[in-house]
Short mmCIF file of C-alpha atoms in Angstrom, two decimals:
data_model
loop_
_atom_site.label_atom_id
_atom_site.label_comp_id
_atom_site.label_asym_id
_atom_site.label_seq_id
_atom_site.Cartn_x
_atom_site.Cartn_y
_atom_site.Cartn_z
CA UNK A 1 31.72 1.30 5.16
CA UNK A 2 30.59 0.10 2.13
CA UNK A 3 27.07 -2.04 2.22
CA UNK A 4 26.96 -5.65 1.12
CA UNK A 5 25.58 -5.31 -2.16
CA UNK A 6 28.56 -3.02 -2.74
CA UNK A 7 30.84 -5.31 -1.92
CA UNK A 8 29.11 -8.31 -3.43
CA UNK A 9 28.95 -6.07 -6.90
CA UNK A 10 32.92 -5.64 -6.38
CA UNK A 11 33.76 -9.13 -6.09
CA UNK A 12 31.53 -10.16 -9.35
CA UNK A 13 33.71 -7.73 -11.47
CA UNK A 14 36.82 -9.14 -9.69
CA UNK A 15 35.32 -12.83 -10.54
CA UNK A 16 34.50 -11.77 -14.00
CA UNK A 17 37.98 -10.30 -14.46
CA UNK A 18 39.84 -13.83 -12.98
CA UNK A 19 37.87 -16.14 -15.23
CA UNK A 20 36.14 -17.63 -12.67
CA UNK A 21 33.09 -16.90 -14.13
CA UNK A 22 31.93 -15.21 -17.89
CA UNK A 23 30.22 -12.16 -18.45
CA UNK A 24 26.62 -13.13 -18.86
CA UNK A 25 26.87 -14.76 -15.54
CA UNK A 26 28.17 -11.33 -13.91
CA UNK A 27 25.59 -9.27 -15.43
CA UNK A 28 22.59 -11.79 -14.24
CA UNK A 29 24.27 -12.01 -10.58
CA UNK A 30 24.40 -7.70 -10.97
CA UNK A 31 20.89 -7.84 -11.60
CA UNK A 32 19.49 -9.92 -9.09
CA UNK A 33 22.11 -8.26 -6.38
CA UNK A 34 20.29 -4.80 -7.28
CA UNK A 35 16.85 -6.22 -7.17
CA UNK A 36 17.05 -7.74 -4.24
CA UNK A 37 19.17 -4.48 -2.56
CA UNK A 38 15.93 -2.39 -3.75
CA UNK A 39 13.99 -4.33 -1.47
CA UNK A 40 15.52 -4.43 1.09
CA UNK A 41 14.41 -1.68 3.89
CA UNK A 42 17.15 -1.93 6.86
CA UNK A 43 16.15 -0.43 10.59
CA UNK A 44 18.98 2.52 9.38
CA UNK A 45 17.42 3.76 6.68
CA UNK A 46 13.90 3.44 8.28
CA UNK A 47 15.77 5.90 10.81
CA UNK A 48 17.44 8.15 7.72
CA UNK A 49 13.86 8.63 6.73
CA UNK A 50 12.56 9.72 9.78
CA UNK A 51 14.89 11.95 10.53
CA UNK A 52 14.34 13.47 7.06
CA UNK A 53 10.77 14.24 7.96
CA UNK A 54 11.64 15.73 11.05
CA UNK A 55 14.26 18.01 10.01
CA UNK A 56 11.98 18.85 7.10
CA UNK A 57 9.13 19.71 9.67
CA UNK A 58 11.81 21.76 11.52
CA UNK A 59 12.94 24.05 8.68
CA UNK A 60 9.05 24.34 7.89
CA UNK A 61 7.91 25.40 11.27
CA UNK A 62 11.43 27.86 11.72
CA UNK A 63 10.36 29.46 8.14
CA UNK A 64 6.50 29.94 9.45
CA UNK A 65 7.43 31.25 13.13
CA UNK A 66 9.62 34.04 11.58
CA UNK A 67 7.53 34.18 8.25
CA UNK A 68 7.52 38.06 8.38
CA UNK A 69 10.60 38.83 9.81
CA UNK A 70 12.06 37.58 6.61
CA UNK A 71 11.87 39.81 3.34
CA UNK A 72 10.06 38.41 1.09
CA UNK A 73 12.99 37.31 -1.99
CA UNK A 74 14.71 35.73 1.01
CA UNK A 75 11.88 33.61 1.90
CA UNK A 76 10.94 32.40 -1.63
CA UNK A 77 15.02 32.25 -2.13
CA UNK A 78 14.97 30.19 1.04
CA UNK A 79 12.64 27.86 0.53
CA UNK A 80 13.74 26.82 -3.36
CA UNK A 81 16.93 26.17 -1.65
CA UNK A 82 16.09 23.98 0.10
CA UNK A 83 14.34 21.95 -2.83
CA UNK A 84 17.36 22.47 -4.60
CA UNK A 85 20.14 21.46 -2.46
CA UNK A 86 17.49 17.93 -0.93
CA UNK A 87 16.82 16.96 -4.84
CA UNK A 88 20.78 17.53 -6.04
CA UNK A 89 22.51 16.53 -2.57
CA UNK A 90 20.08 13.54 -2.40
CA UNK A 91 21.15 12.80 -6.00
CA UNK A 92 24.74 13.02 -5.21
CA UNK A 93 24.90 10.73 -2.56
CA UNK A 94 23.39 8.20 -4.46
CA UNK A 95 25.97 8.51 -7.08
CA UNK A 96 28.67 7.86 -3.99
CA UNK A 97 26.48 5.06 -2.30
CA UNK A 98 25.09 6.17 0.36
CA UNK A 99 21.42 5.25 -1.05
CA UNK A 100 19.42 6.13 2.38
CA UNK A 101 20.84 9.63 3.11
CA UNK A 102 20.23 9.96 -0.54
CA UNK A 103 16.47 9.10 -0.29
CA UNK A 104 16.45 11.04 3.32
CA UNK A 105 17.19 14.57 1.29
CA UNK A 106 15.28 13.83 -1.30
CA UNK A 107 12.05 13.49 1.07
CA UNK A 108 13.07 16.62 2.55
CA UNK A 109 13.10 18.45 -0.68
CA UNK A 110 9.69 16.98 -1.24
CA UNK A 111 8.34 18.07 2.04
CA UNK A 112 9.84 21.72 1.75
CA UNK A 113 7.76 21.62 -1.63
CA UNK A 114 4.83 20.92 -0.22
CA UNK A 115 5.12 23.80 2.34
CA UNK A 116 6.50 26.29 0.28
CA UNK A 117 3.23 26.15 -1.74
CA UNK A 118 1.10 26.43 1.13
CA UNK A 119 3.63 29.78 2.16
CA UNK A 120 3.94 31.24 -0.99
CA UNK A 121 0.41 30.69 -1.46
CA UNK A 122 0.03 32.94 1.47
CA UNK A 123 2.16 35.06 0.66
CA UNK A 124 0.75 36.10 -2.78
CA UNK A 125 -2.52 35.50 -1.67
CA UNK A 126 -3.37 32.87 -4.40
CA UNK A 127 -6.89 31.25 -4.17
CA UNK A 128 -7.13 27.53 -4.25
CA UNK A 129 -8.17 25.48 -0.89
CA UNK A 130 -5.78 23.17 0.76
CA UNK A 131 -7.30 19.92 -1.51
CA UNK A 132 -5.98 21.78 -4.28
CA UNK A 133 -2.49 22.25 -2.63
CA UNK A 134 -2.27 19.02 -1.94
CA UNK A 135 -2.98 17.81 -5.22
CA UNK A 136 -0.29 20.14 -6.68
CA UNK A 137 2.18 18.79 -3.97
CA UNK A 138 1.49 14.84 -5.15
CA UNK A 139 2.09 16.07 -8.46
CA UNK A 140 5.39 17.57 -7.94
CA UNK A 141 6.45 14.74 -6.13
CA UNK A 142 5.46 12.04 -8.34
CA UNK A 143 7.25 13.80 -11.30
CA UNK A 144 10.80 13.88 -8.86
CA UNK A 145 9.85 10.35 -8.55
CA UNK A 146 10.17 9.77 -12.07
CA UNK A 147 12.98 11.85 -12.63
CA UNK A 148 15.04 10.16 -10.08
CA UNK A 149 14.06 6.84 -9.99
CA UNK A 150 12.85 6.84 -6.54
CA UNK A 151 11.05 4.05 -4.35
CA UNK A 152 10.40 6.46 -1.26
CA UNK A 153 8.99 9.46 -3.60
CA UNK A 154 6.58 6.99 -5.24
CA UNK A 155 5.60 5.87 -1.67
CA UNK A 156 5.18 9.55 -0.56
CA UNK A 157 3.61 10.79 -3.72
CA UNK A 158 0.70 7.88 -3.11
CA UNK A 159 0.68 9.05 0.34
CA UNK A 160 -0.38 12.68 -0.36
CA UNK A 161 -2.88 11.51 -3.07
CA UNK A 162 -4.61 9.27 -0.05
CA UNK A 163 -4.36 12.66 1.91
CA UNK A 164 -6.14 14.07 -1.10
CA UNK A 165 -8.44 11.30 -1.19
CA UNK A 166 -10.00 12.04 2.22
CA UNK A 167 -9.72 15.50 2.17
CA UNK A 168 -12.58 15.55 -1.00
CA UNK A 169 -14.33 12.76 0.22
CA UNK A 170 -15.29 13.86 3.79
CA UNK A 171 -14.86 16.31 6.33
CA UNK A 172 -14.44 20.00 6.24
CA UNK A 173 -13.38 20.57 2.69
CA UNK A 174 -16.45 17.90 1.83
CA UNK A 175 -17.48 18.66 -1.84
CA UNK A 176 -20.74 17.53 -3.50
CA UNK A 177 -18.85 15.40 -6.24
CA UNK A 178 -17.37 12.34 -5.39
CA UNK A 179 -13.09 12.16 -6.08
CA UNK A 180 -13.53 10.39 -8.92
CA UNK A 181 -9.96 12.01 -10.16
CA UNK A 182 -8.34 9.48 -7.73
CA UNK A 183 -8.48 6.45 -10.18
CA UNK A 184 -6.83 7.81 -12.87
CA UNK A 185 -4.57 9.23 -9.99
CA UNK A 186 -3.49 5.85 -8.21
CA UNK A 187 -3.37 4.00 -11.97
CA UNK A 188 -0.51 6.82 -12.93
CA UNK A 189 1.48 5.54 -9.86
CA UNK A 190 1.18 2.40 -10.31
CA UNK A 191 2.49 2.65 -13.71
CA UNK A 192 5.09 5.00 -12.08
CA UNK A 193 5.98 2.38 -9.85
CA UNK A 194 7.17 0.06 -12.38
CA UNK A 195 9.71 2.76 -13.64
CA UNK A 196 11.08 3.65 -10.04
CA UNK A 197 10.80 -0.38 -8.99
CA UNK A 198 8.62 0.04 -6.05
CA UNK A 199 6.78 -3.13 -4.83
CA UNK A 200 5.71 -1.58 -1.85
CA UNK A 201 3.91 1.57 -3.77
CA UNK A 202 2.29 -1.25 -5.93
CA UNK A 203 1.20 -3.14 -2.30
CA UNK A 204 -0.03 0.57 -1.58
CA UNK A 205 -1.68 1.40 -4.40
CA UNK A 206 -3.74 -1.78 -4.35
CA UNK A 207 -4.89 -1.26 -1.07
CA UNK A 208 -5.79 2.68 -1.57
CA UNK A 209 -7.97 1.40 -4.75
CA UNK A 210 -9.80 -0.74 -2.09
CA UNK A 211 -10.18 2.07 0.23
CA UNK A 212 -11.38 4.43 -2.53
CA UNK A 213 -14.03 1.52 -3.66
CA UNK A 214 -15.61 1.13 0.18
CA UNK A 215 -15.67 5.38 0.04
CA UNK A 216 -17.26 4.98 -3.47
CA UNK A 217 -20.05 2.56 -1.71
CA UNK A 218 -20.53 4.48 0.92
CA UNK A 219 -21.94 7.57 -1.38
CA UNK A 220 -23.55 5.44 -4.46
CA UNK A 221 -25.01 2.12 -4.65
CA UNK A 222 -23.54 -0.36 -2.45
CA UNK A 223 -24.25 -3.41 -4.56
CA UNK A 224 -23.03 -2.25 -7.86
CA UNK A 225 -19.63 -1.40 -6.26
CA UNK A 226 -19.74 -4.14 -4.33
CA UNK A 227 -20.59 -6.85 -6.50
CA UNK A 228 -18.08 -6.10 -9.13
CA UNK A 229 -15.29 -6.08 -6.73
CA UNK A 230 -16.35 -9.46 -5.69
CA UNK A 231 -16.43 -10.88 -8.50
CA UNK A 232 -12.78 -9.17 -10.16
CA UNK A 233 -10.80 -10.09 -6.80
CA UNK A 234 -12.19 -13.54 -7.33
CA UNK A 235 -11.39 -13.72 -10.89
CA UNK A 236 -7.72 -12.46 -10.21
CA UNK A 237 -7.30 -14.86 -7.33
CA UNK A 238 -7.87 -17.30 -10.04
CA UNK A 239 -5.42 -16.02 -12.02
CA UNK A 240 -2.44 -15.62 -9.37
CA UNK A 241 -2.86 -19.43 -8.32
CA UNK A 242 -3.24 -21.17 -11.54
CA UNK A 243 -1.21 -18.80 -13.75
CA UNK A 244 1.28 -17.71 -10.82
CA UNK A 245 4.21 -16.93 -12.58
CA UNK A 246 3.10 -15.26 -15.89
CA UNK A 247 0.76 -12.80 -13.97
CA UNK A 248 3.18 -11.97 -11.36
CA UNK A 249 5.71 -11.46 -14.37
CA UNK A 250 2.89 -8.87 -15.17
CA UNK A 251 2.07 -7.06 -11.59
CA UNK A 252 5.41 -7.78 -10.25
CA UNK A 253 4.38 -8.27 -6.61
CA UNK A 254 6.25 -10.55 -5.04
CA UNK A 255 3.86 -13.56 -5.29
CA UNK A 256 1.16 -11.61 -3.22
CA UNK A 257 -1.21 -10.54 -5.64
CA UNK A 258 -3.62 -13.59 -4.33
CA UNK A 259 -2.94 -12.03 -1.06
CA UNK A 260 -4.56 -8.98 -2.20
CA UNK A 261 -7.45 -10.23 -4.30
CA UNK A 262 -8.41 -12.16 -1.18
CA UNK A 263 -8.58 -8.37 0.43
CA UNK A 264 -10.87 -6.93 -2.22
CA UNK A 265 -12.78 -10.37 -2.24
CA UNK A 266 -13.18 -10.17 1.44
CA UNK A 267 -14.41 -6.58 1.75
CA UNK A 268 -16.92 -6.89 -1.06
CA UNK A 269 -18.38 -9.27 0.21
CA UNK A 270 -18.37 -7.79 3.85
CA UNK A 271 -20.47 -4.33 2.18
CA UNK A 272 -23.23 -6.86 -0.08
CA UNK A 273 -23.42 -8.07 3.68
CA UNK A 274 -23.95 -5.51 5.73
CA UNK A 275 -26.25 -4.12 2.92
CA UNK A 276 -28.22 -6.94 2.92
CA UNK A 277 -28.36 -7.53 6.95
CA UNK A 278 -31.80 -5.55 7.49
CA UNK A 279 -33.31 -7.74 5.15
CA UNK A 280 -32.02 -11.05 7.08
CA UNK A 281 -35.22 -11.84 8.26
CA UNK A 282 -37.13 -11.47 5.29
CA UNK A 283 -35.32 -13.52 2.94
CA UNK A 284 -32.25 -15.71 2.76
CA UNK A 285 -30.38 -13.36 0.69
CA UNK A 286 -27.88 -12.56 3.59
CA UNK A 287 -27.72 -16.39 4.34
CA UNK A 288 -26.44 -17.44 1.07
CA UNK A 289 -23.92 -14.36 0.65
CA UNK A 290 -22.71 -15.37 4.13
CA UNK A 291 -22.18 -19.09 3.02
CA UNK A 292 -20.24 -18.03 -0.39
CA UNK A 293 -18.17 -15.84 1.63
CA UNK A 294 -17.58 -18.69 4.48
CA UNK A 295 -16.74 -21.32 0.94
CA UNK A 296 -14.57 -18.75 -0.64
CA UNK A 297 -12.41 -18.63 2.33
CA UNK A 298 -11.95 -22.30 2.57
CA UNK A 299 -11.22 -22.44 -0.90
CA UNK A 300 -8.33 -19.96 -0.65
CA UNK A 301 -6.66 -21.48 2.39
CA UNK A 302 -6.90 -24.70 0.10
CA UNK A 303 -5.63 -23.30 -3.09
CA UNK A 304 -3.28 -20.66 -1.87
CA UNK A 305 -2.61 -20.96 2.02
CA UNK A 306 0.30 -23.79 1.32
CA UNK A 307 2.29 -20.67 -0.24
CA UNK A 308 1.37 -17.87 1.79
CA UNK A 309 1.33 -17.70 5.63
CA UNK A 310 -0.26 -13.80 5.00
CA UNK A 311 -3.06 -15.32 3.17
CA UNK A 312 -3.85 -17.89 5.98
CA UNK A 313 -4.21 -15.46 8.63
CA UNK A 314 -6.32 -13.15 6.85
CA UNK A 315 -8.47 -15.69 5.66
CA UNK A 316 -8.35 -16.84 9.24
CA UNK A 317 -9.57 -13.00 10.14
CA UNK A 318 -12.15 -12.94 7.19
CA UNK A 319 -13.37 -16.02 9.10
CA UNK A 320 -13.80 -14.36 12.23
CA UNK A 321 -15.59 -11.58 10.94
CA UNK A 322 -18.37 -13.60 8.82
CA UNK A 323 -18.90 -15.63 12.53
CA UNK A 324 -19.25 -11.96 13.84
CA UNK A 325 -21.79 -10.71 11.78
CA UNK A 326 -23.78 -14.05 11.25
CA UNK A 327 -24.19 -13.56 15.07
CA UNK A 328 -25.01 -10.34 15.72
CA UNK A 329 -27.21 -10.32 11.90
CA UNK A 330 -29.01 -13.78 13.27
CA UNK A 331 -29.19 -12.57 17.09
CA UNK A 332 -32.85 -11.91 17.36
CA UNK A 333 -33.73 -15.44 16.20
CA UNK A 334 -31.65 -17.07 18.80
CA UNK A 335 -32.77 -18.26 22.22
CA UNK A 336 -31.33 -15.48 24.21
CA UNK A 337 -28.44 -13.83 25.25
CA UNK A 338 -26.85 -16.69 27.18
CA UNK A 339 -27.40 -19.56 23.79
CA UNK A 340 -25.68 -16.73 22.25
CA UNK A 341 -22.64 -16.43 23.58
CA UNK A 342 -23.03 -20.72 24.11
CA UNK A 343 -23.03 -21.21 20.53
CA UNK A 344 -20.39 -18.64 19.67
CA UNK A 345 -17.99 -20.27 22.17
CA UNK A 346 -18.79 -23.68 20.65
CA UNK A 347 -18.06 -22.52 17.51
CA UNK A 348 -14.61 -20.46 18.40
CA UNK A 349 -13.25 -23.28 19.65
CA UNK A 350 -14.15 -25.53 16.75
CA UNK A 351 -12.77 -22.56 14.69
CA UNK A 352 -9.53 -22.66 16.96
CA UNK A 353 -9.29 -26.40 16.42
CA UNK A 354 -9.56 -25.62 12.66
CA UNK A 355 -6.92 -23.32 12.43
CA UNK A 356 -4.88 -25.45 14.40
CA UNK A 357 -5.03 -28.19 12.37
CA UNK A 358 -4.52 -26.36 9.11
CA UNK A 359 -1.00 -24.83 9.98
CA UNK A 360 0.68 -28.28 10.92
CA UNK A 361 -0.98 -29.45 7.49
CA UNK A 362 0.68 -26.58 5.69
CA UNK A 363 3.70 -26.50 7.72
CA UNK A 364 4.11 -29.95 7.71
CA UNK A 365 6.11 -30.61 4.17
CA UNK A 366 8.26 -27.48 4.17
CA UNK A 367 8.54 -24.55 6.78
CA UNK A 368 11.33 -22.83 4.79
CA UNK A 369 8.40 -22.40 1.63
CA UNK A 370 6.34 -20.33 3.45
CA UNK A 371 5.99 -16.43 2.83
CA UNK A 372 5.24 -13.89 4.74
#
């Protein structure tokens, strides 16, 4: 059956053909049909996809378990079939619309390339540790990406680099250098994203920076990560209120860029916190980073909550967590255990009240307005 924005595409070239309406009109109703068919993610081809990854698993784990059984040309035969016949099937199928089986064999081709580097690997014996591999694999999936035009590739490709990300950062294959190469990494796909028209890589992407930032505190100086970030998110949620449609002409996100600068605003300020909580009770530094961060998020339910239920509730969560840690930070100087948890539930409930009161403001003029 064919999908809607089939049909829909149809029955704008049978309009244009009738007269009933001209041809720039058809091509600007063609463009927003595919634009808005790009975004869409139905429960089917959320389904197509896993099932992708699990078949690709399967043939992965069937290769390994009878690794050498199989001669050697058939394995590396074997496996760059695969690749082959997920990229050009996958391709195919687009042609014939049928977009999420399409995409399905395409992320099996890209998972069979990531394990046939690891096999082949071992099979030739090549050095390199499994960072490296993985590195390789993002690579080669980010370039199908941009050979095909692919949203889930992109997705996938950022995916692996986060893999990558951790992988250098911490645990067993812990280097002495920090990932640095992870920037430049995440700034390629975002710039990649544009090409294959993949909002949710750039949502991704964004987030991964802020990820990679808390890592990069966490093994240099907190404050002058910290700090900066502050002060950019703030600048750019500036810039996505007051300039809304000009800078989302520029990122391309859906209106949610404020939503995200809120994010980075919110976790910069939560590390110059918890780096200055020892010194609480020496100096008011802590105090006054706690009040900025307790104004800021007034000032973006104010400025930006009326658009963006998203933004409300993780201001409304940012809230939470600066009563958190004023508690537990200003804890010693309270009367006890019991004024403690007093004076917390006074304040929850004015905070509940608050919150209350603020979404039948903003849902007051228009329901409909509101995005997720």
């Amino acid at each position: 059956m064919a999908s809607y924005a089939s049909r829909v595409r149809s029955d704008i070239a049978r309009w244009r053909q009738a007269g009933l309406i001209d041809t720039p009109t058809a091509e600007a109703l063609t463009r927003d049909v595919e634009a808005n068919d790009r975004r869409s993610l139905s429960f089917g081809s959320i389904l197509a996809m896993m099932a992708a990854l699990l078949f690709g698993a399967a043939i992965l784990i069937f290769v390994a378990a009878n690794w050498e059984a199989i001669p050697r040309l058939v394995r590396v035969a074997a496996l760059f079939a695969v690749i082959v016949a997920g990229y050009v099937g996958g391709a195919v199928l687009k042609t014939r619309d049928h977009g999420a089986i399409g995409e399905a064999l395409w992320i099996v081709a890209a998972a069979a390339f990531g394990g046939s580097i690891a096999l082949i690997g071992q099979m030739y014996h090549l050095t390199g540790d499994e960072a490296s591999a993985l590195l390789t694999w993002g690579a080669g999936t980010a370039l199908a990406a941009v050979a095909l035009r692919s949203n889930p590739l992109t997705v996938a490709s950022l995916g692996i680099a986060d893999a990558w990300l951790l992988l250098k950062w911490g645990g067993f294959f812990r280097r002495s250098e920090f990932p640095h190469l992870f920037a430049a990494i995440a700034l390629v796909l975002f710039a990649i994203s544009f090409w294959t028209r993949s909002r949710a890589a750039r949502h991704l992407i964004i987030l991964s920076v802020l990820f990679y930032l808390v890592l990069l505190s966490m093994d240099h100086n907190t404050l002058q990560v910290s700090v900066p970030l502050t002060f950019v998110s703030a600048l750019l949620f500036a810039a996505a209120v007051f300039a809304a449609a000009p800078v989302d002409r520029i990122v391309q996100l859906g209106g949610r860029l404020p939503l995200h600068a809120l994010i980075g605003f919110l976790t910069g300020m939560a590390m110059i916190q918890f780096e200055l909580a020892d010194e609480a009770s020496y100096n008011g530094a802590f105090a006054i980073a706690s009040a900025v961060a307790l104004a800021a998020i007034v000032a973006a339910i104010m400025l930006g909550g009326r658009e963006s239920r998203g933004l409300r509730w993780v201001a409304y969560a940012g809230f939470a967590f600066e009563l958190a840690i004023i508690y537990v930070v200003m804890l010693q100087s309270m009367l006890g255990t019991a004024g403690f948890f007093l004076a917390a539930a006074v304040l929850l409930g004015i905070m509940a009240l608050v919150i209350i009161r603020v979404e039948k403001r903003m849902n007051a003029p228009t329901t409909e307005g509101a995005k997720a």
